[in-house]
């Protein structure tokens, strides 16, 4: 059954009047095609924000309706599920033939894609009728309803000064449950036994109940397994838990039952000792890509079971397959990501991408995403961002409510130049916070007095400080007068 909260993953932009767009495996079908002007960049542009789900395939035969969410936005942009899957598709012959291409002078749509979607998909859009474009310049913030942000071009967004948020921990409990299930799927012949009963015994015994029950009993010997060592799942099961996380945050570290688990600083130590290895790291090209490869596998116990509910590319499937085929590895590989090299392999149990597919996880993620985005839009607060520094400036009593949020390149002396300029305009700073992360610095400044012309102030400030990427003036933020969020949103690169 299709989960009610799932979205899909391509996105489309257009004016408010744009009709609904439906996507399914065959691509978009337009309800009432009409031409869409790509909005020209405006000084005053409303903030657009998106929330979206993962990089998984649209379930077969599921047509997903995408419609406008904001009634008065300049442009509508929705991101759907599943971008990179198309790239992974090797069976081109199963893909329906490319529809007509060529000139189209009727009304059209602009299709925005986030990551490198395969040309197999992009070629489906008749040129002229569709304009293929990247993230629109009106986007001001992105939130991922989930943990992994590998389907968002984070680096590019950082360069544009756009914060990308996620919802860490909101779906972790759901993943944990599936991992526990994975431990048992690895150690006991559950899936194989069920397959055998349904597809072998029931057929061979021709529906004869007595014979079927006897066969179930005798054939069970084929599916014996081992108990998970220890008496109490993972720590709860009494397993000895070994953790490796070279960049563990203090906050996360404090939540760990440190006395009950062993933390190692070298992966090799974990490889040598573990009977089950479960990966829960973000997928980062060049960092966690093939974290478990042939060298790592050579250091593991031959009967090690691998659990991957993080991202498929973290484990090198070809290396695992070779270990299975040459007998060096006798364990199983359980995952909610399919692997091109292991498809159909008897030691690979692959589930749909179900790790976070519980009602609780999806509701938690959606609620956290909405709160995070509202906080950012209304107060400039940054929390749960994967590219911006955490920045929270609490309101002051008797504040004038005038707040300026500045994103700039992290250069020496930048803050001094900003405050000097503001002083020269007669603005008195009541409080401020300045944070940085990598190449990005973020400053939130509250004034005791309201600037006369917030718009002009931004233009002049940006002109005076060329390291500024974007500026946003928030009105009476703490007095229930939000003004128009995003009204004064100045983006230097779009001028
Ligand atoms: N199967 C599913 O439905 C789900 C999959 N995921 C995937 O699992 C990943 C982890 O999710 P969470 O545990 O919730 O995220 P998290 O952010 O709570 O934890 C990730 C941990 O990985 C650590 N880390 C970062 N780089 C590392 C490296 N190079 N080596 C070792 N550790 C490293 C971090 O310090 C952090 O503690 C996500 O990025 C996502 O790709 C997450 C949720 C659901
Ligand atoms: O949170 C994540 O990273 C996930 O993989 C969950 O994916 P989903 O939101 O179920 O598409």
PDB file of C-alpha atoms in Angstrom, residues 297-487:
ATOM      1  CA  UNK A 297      36.254  -7.068   3.898  1.00  0.00           C
ATOM      2  CA  UNK A 298      39.608  -8.844   3.958  1.00  0.00           C
ATOM      3  CA  UNK A 299      39.973  -7.656   7.558  1.00  0.00           C
ATOM      4  CA  UNK A 300      36.541  -8.922   8.605  1.00  0.00           C
ATOM      5  CA  UNK A 301      35.560 -12.280  10.013  1.00  0.00           C
ATOM      6  CA  UNK A 302      34.594 -14.626   7.123  1.00  0.00           C
ATOM      7  CA  UNK A 303      31.087 -15.077   8.544  1.00  0.00           C
ATOM      8  CA  UNK A 304      30.465 -11.366   9.117  1.00  0.00           C
ATOM      9  CA  UNK A 305      26.929 -10.167   8.357  1.00  0.00           C
ATOM     10  CA  UNK A 306      26.612  -6.723   6.751  1.00  0.00           C
ATOM     11  CA  UNK A 307      23.643  -4.455   7.407  1.00  0.00           C
ATOM     12  CA  UNK A 308      23.215  -1.351   5.306  1.00  0.00           C
ATOM     13  CA  UNK A 309      20.240   0.887   6.021  1.00  0.00           C
ATOM     14  CA  UNK A 310      22.233   4.058   5.283  1.00  0.00           C
ATOM     15  CA  UNK A 311      23.005   4.355   1.548  1.00  0.00           C
ATOM     16  CA  UNK A 312      23.839   1.620  -0.978  1.00  0.00           C
ATOM     17  CA  UNK A 313      27.076   3.216  -2.155  1.00  0.00           C
ATOM     18  CA  UNK A 314      28.670   2.947   1.282  1.00  0.00           C
ATOM     19  CA  UNK A 315      29.265  -0.769   0.695  1.00  0.00           C
ATOM     20  CA  UNK A 316      31.097  -1.958  -2.407  1.00  0.00           C
ATOM     21  CA  UNK A 317      28.653  -4.574  -3.713  1.00  0.00           C
ATOM     22  CA  UNK A 318      31.114  -5.934  -6.284  1.00  0.00           C
ATOM     23  CA  UNK A 319      33.636  -6.644  -3.517  1.00  0.00           C
ATOM     24  CA  UNK A 320      30.982  -8.347  -1.401  1.00  0.00           C
ATOM     25  CA  UNK A 321      29.854 -10.459  -4.354  1.00  0.00           C
ATOM     26  CA  UNK A 322      33.364 -11.544  -5.094  1.00  0.00           C
ATOM     27  CA  UNK A 323      33.796 -12.590  -1.437  1.00  0.00           C
ATOM     28  CA  UNK A 324      30.555 -14.570  -1.594  1.00  0.00           C
ATOM     29  CA  UNK A 325      31.417 -16.200  -4.894  1.00  0.00           C
ATOM     30  CA  UNK A 326      34.934 -17.261  -3.910  1.00  0.00           C
ATOM     31  CA  UNK A 327      33.795 -18.468  -0.491  1.00  0.00           C
ATOM     32  CA  UNK A 328      35.828 -15.929   1.493  1.00  0.00           C
ATOM     33  CA  UNK A 329      32.614 -14.480   2.946  1.00  0.00           C
ATOM     34  CA  UNK A 330      29.874 -16.732   4.252  1.00  0.00           C
ATOM     35  CA  UNK A 331      27.613 -14.202   5.991  1.00  0.00           C
ATOM     36  CA  UNK A 332      24.710 -12.232   4.567  1.00  0.00           C
ATOM     37  CA  UNK A 333      24.202  -8.678   3.376  1.00  0.00           C
ATOM     38  CA  UNK A 334      20.869  -7.178   4.468  1.00  0.00           C
ATOM     39  CA  UNK A 335      19.864  -3.789   3.112  1.00  0.00           C
ATOM     40  CA  UNK A 336      16.984  -1.529   2.161  1.00  0.00           C
ATOM     41  CA  UNK A 337      18.973  -0.468  -0.923  1.00  0.00           C
ATOM     42  CA  UNK A 338      19.410  -2.777  -3.885  1.00  0.00           C
ATOM     43  CA  UNK A 339      22.886  -3.297  -5.236  1.00  0.00           C
ATOM     44  CA  UNK A 340      23.534  -3.711  -8.961  1.00  0.00           C
ATOM     45  CA  UNK A 341      26.181  -6.384  -8.370  1.00  0.00           C
ATOM     46  CA  UNK A 342      24.211  -8.406  -5.870  1.00  0.00           C
ATOM     47  CA  UNK A 343      20.737  -8.422  -7.350  1.00  0.00           C
ATOM     48  CA  UNK A 344      19.216 -11.853  -6.799  1.00  0.00           C
ATOM     49  CA  UNK A 345      22.260 -13.163  -4.914  1.00  0.00           C
ATOM     50  CA  UNK A 346      21.183 -15.749  -2.318  1.00  0.00           C
ATOM     51  CA  UNK A 347      23.302 -14.111   0.389  1.00  0.00           C
ATOM     52  CA  UNK A 348      21.828 -10.679  -0.227  1.00  0.00           C
ATOM     53  CA  UNK A 349      18.449  -9.929   1.322  1.00  0.00           C
ATOM     54  CA  UNK A 350      17.167  -6.693  -0.058  1.00  0.00           C
ATOM     55  CA  UNK A 351      14.066  -4.922   1.201  1.00  0.00           C
ATOM     56  CA  UNK A 352      12.316  -1.885  -0.237  1.00  0.00           C
ATOM     57  CA  UNK A 353      13.676   1.387   1.211  1.00  0.00           C
ATOM     58  CA  UNK A 354      11.626   0.928   4.342  1.00  0.00           C
ATOM     59  CA  UNK A 355      13.975   2.169   7.053  1.00  0.00           C
ATOM     60  CA  UNK A 356      11.973   5.323   7.764  1.00  0.00           C
ATOM     61  CA  UNK A 357       8.620   4.128   6.491  1.00  0.00           C
ATOM     62  CA  UNK A 358       6.630   4.249   9.662  1.00  0.00           C
ATOM     63  CA  UNK A 359       3.854   6.671  10.340  1.00  0.00           C
ATOM     64  CA  UNK A 360       5.682   7.905  13.424  1.00  0.00           C
ATOM     65  CA  UNK A 361       8.939   8.579  11.574  1.00  0.00           C
ATOM     66  CA  UNK A 362       7.284  10.396   8.699  1.00  0.00           C
ATOM     67  CA  UNK A 363       5.179  12.503  11.037  1.00  0.00           C
ATOM     68  CA  UNK A 364       8.180  13.328  13.228  1.00  0.00           C
ATOM     69  CA  UNK A 365      10.231  14.283  10.185  1.00  0.00           C
ATOM     70  CA  UNK A 366       7.488  16.428   8.652  1.00  0.00           C
ATOM     71  CA  UNK A 367       6.808  18.234  11.930  1.00  0.00           C
ATOM     72  CA  UNK A 368      10.503  18.824  12.595  1.00  0.00           C
ATOM     73  CA  UNK A 369      11.031  20.052   9.018  1.00  0.00           C
ATOM     74  CA  UNK A 370       8.141  22.515   9.317  1.00  0.00           C
ATOM     75  CA  UNK A 371       9.358  23.836  12.675  1.00  0.00           C
ATOM     76  CA  UNK A 372      12.911  24.210  11.392  1.00  0.00           C
ATOM     77  CA  UNK A 373      11.799  26.067   8.290  1.00  0.00           C
ATOM     78  CA  UNK A 374       9.431  28.366  10.156  1.00  0.00           C
ATOM     79  CA  UNK A 375      12.121  29.214  12.671  1.00  0.00           C
ATOM     80  CA  UNK A 376      14.478  30.119   9.872  1.00  0.00           C
ATOM     81  CA  UNK A 377      11.963  32.156   7.919  1.00  0.00           C
ATOM     82  CA  UNK A 378      10.535  33.983  10.912  1.00  0.00           C
ATOM     83  CA  UNK A 379      13.572  34.539  13.109  1.00  0.00           C
ATOM     84  CA  UNK A 380      16.645  33.670  11.055  1.00  0.00           C
ATOM     85  CA  UNK A 381      17.443  30.764  13.371  1.00  0.00           C
ATOM     86  CA  UNK A 382      19.615  28.014  11.948  1.00  0.00           C
ATOM     87  CA  UNK A 383      19.319  24.624  13.493  1.00  0.00           C
ATOM     88  CA  UNK A 384      19.623  21.159  11.956  1.00  0.00           C
ATOM     89  CA  UNK A 385      21.456  22.496   8.941  1.00  0.00           C
ATOM     90  CA  UNK A 386      23.958  20.396   7.062  1.00  0.00           C
ATOM     91  CA  UNK A 387      25.799  23.368   5.577  1.00  0.00           C
ATOM     92  CA  UNK A 388      25.181  26.363   7.856  1.00  0.00           C
ATOM     93  CA  UNK A 389      26.383  26.908  11.400  1.00  0.00           C
ATOM     94  CA  UNK A 390      23.871  26.514  14.202  1.00  0.00           C
ATOM     95  CA  UNK A 391      22.778  30.071  15.029  1.00  0.00           C
ATOM     96  CA  UNK A 392      20.201  31.042  17.593  1.00  0.00           C
ATOM     97  CA  UNK A 393      19.751  34.593  18.822  1.00  0.00           C
ATOM     98  CA  UNK A 394      17.114  34.729  21.543  1.00  0.00           C
ATOM     99  CA  UNK A 395      14.755  37.690  21.474  1.00  0.00           C
ATOM    100  CA  UNK A 396      15.352  40.559  23.863  1.00  0.00           C
ATOM    101  CA  UNK A 397      12.675  42.221  25.876  1.00  0.00           C
ATOM    102  CA  UNK A 398      11.766  45.647  24.484  1.00  0.00           C
ATOM    103  CA  UNK A 399      13.467  44.829  21.180  1.00  0.00           C
ATOM    104  CA  UNK A 400      12.514  47.088  18.284  1.00  0.00           C
ATOM    105  CA  UNK A 401      11.953  43.860  16.358  1.00  0.00           C
ATOM    106  CA  UNK A 402      14.312  44.932  13.600  1.00  0.00           C
ATOM    107  CA  UNK A 403      16.603  42.083  12.674  1.00  0.00           C
ATOM    108  CA  UNK A 404      19.037  41.652   9.842  1.00  0.00           C
ATOM    109  CA  UNK A 405      20.316  38.204   8.798  1.00  0.00           C
ATOM    110  CA  UNK A 406      23.441  38.220   6.690  1.00  0.00           C
ATOM    111  CA  UNK A 407      25.060  35.351   4.820  1.00  0.00           C
ATOM    112  CA  UNK A 408      28.555  36.128   3.674  1.00  0.00           C
ATOM    113  CA  UNK A 409      31.774  34.530   2.560  1.00  0.00           C
ATOM    114  CA  UNK A 410      33.833  33.737   5.607  1.00  0.00           C
ATOM    115  CA  UNK A 411      36.555  36.357   5.221  1.00  0.00           C
ATOM    116  CA  UNK A 412      38.670  38.115   7.838  1.00  0.00           C
ATOM    117  CA  UNK A 413      37.373  41.515   8.891  1.00  0.00           C
ATOM    118  CA  UNK A 414      33.922  40.973   7.376  1.00  0.00           C
ATOM    119  CA  UNK A 415      31.958  41.487  10.576  1.00  0.00           C
ATOM    120  CA  UNK A 416      33.867  44.692  11.367  1.00  0.00           C
ATOM    121  CA  UNK A 417      33.047  46.124   7.959  1.00  0.00           C
ATOM    122  CA  UNK A 418      29.363  45.269   8.368  1.00  0.00           C
ATOM    123  CA  UNK A 419      29.008  46.823  11.804  1.00  0.00           C
ATOM    124  CA  UNK A 420      30.968  49.939  10.756  1.00  0.00           C
ATOM    125  CA  UNK A 421      28.612  50.421   7.831  1.00  0.00           C
ATOM    126  CA  UNK A 422      25.529  49.963  10.017  1.00  0.00           C
ATOM    127  CA  UNK A 423      26.902  52.480  12.527  1.00  0.00           C
ATOM    128  CA  UNK A 424      27.445  54.985   9.735  1.00  0.00           C
ATOM    129  CA  UNK A 425      23.724  54.679   8.967  1.00  0.00           C
ATOM    130  CA  UNK A 426      22.778  55.561  12.545  1.00  0.00           C
ATOM    131  CA  UNK A 427      21.723  52.029  13.422  1.00  0.00           C
ATOM    132  CA  UNK A 428      22.400  50.943  16.932  1.00  0.00           C
ATOM    133  CA  UNK A 429      23.029  47.213  17.479  1.00  0.00           C
ATOM    134  CA  UNK A 430      21.326  45.811  20.556  1.00  0.00           C
ATOM    135  CA  UNK A 431      22.659  42.284  20.146  1.00  0.00           C
ATOM    136  CA  UNK A 432      24.259  40.129  17.501  1.00  0.00           C
ATOM    137  CA  UNK A 433      25.623  36.679  16.813  1.00  0.00           C
ATOM    138  CA  UNK A 434      28.237  35.775  14.245  1.00  0.00           C
ATOM    139  CA  UNK A 435      28.920  32.146  13.365  1.00  0.00           C
ATOM    140  CA  UNK A 436      30.763  30.344  10.618  1.00  0.00           C
ATOM    141  CA  UNK A 437      31.052  26.938   9.027  1.00  0.00           C
ATOM    142  CA  UNK A 438      33.618  26.324   6.344  1.00  0.00           C
ATOM    143  CA  UNK A 439      33.383  29.052   3.737  1.00  0.00           C
ATOM    144  CA  UNK A 440      30.113  30.466   5.060  1.00  0.00           C
ATOM    145  CA  UNK A 441      29.594  33.022   7.825  1.00  0.00           C
ATOM    146  CA  UNK A 442      26.192  33.907   9.173  1.00  0.00           C
ATOM    147  CA  UNK A 443      25.359  36.981  11.225  1.00  0.00           C
ATOM    148  CA  UNK A 444      22.124  37.939  12.911  1.00  0.00           C
ATOM    149  CA  UNK A 445      21.903  41.521  14.178  1.00  0.00           C
ATOM    150  CA  UNK A 446      19.125  43.134  16.211  1.00  0.00           C
ATOM    151  CA  UNK A 447      18.763  46.913  16.226  1.00  0.00           C
ATOM    152  CA  UNK A 448      17.399  49.163  18.912  1.00  0.00           C
ATOM    153  CA  UNK A 449      15.861  51.326  16.224  1.00  0.00           C
ATOM    154  CA  UNK A 450      14.074  50.439  12.990  1.00  0.00           C
ATOM    155  CA  UNK A 451      15.823  51.457   9.804  1.00  0.00           C
ATOM    156  CA  UNK A 452      13.833  53.925   7.776  1.00  0.00           C
ATOM    157  CA  UNK A 453      14.200  52.048   4.536  1.00  0.00           C
ATOM    158  CA  UNK A 454      15.161  48.418   5.019  1.00  0.00           C
ATOM    159  CA  UNK A 455      15.294  47.762   1.321  1.00  0.00           C
ATOM    160  CA  UNK A 456      17.690  50.594   0.571  1.00  0.00           C
ATOM    161  CA  UNK A 457      19.763  49.592   3.583  1.00  0.00           C
ATOM    162  CA  UNK A 458      20.325  46.145   2.120  1.00  0.00           C
ATOM    163  CA  UNK A 459      21.242  47.408  -1.293  1.00  0.00           C
ATOM    164  CA  UNK A 460      23.775  49.812   0.146  1.00  0.00           C
ATOM    165  CA  UNK A 461      25.215  47.316   2.589  1.00  0.00           C
ATOM    166  CA  UNK A 462      25.654  44.700  -0.127  1.00  0.00           C
ATOM    167  CA  UNK A 463      27.314  47.280  -2.360  1.00  0.00           C
ATOM    168  CA  UNK A 464      29.672  48.329   0.437  1.00  0.00           C
ATOM    169  CA  UNK A 465      30.606  44.740   1.404  1.00  0.00           C
ATOM    170  CA  UNK A 466      31.177  42.590  -1.631  1.00  0.00           C
ATOM    171  CA  UNK A 467      31.664  39.448   0.459  1.00  0.00           C
ATOM    172  CA  UNK A 468      27.927  39.438   1.242  1.00  0.00           C
ATOM    173  CA  UNK A 469      25.973  36.650  -0.470  1.00  0.00           C
ATOM    174  CA  UNK A 470      22.513  37.423   0.837  1.00  0.00           C
ATOM    175  CA  UNK A 471      20.719  39.671   3.277  1.00  0.00           C
ATOM    176  CA  UNK A 472      17.338  39.360   4.840  1.00  0.00           C
ATOM    177  CA  UNK A 473      15.586  41.963   6.843  1.00  0.00           C
ATOM    178  CA  UNK A 474      12.965  40.686   9.299  1.00  0.00           C
ATOM    179  CA  UNK A 475      10.435  43.182  10.589  1.00  0.00           C
ATOM    180  CA  UNK A 476       8.800  43.037  13.972  1.00  0.00           C
ATOM    181  CA  UNK A 477       9.864  39.461  14.425  1.00  0.00           C
ATOM    182  CA  UNK A 478       9.159  39.087  18.085  1.00  0.00           C
ATOM    183  CA  UNK A 479       5.999  41.140  18.375  1.00  0.00           C
ATOM    184  CA  UNK A 480       3.728  38.957  16.345  1.00  0.00           C
ATOM    185  CA  UNK A 481       4.176  41.245  13.431  1.00  0.00           C
ATOM    186  CA  UNK A 482       6.129  39.256  10.999  1.00  0.00           C
ATOM    187  CA  UNK A 483       5.708  41.617   8.189  1.00  0.00           C
ATOM    188  CA  UNK A 484       5.935  39.654   5.027  1.00  0.00           C
ATOM    189  CA  UNK A 485       8.494  36.911   5.459  1.00  0.00           C
ATOM    190  CA  UNK A 486      11.035  37.099   2.738  1.00  0.00           C
ATOM    191  CA  UNK A 487       9.857  40.417   1.436  1.00  0.00           C
TER     192      UNK A 487
END
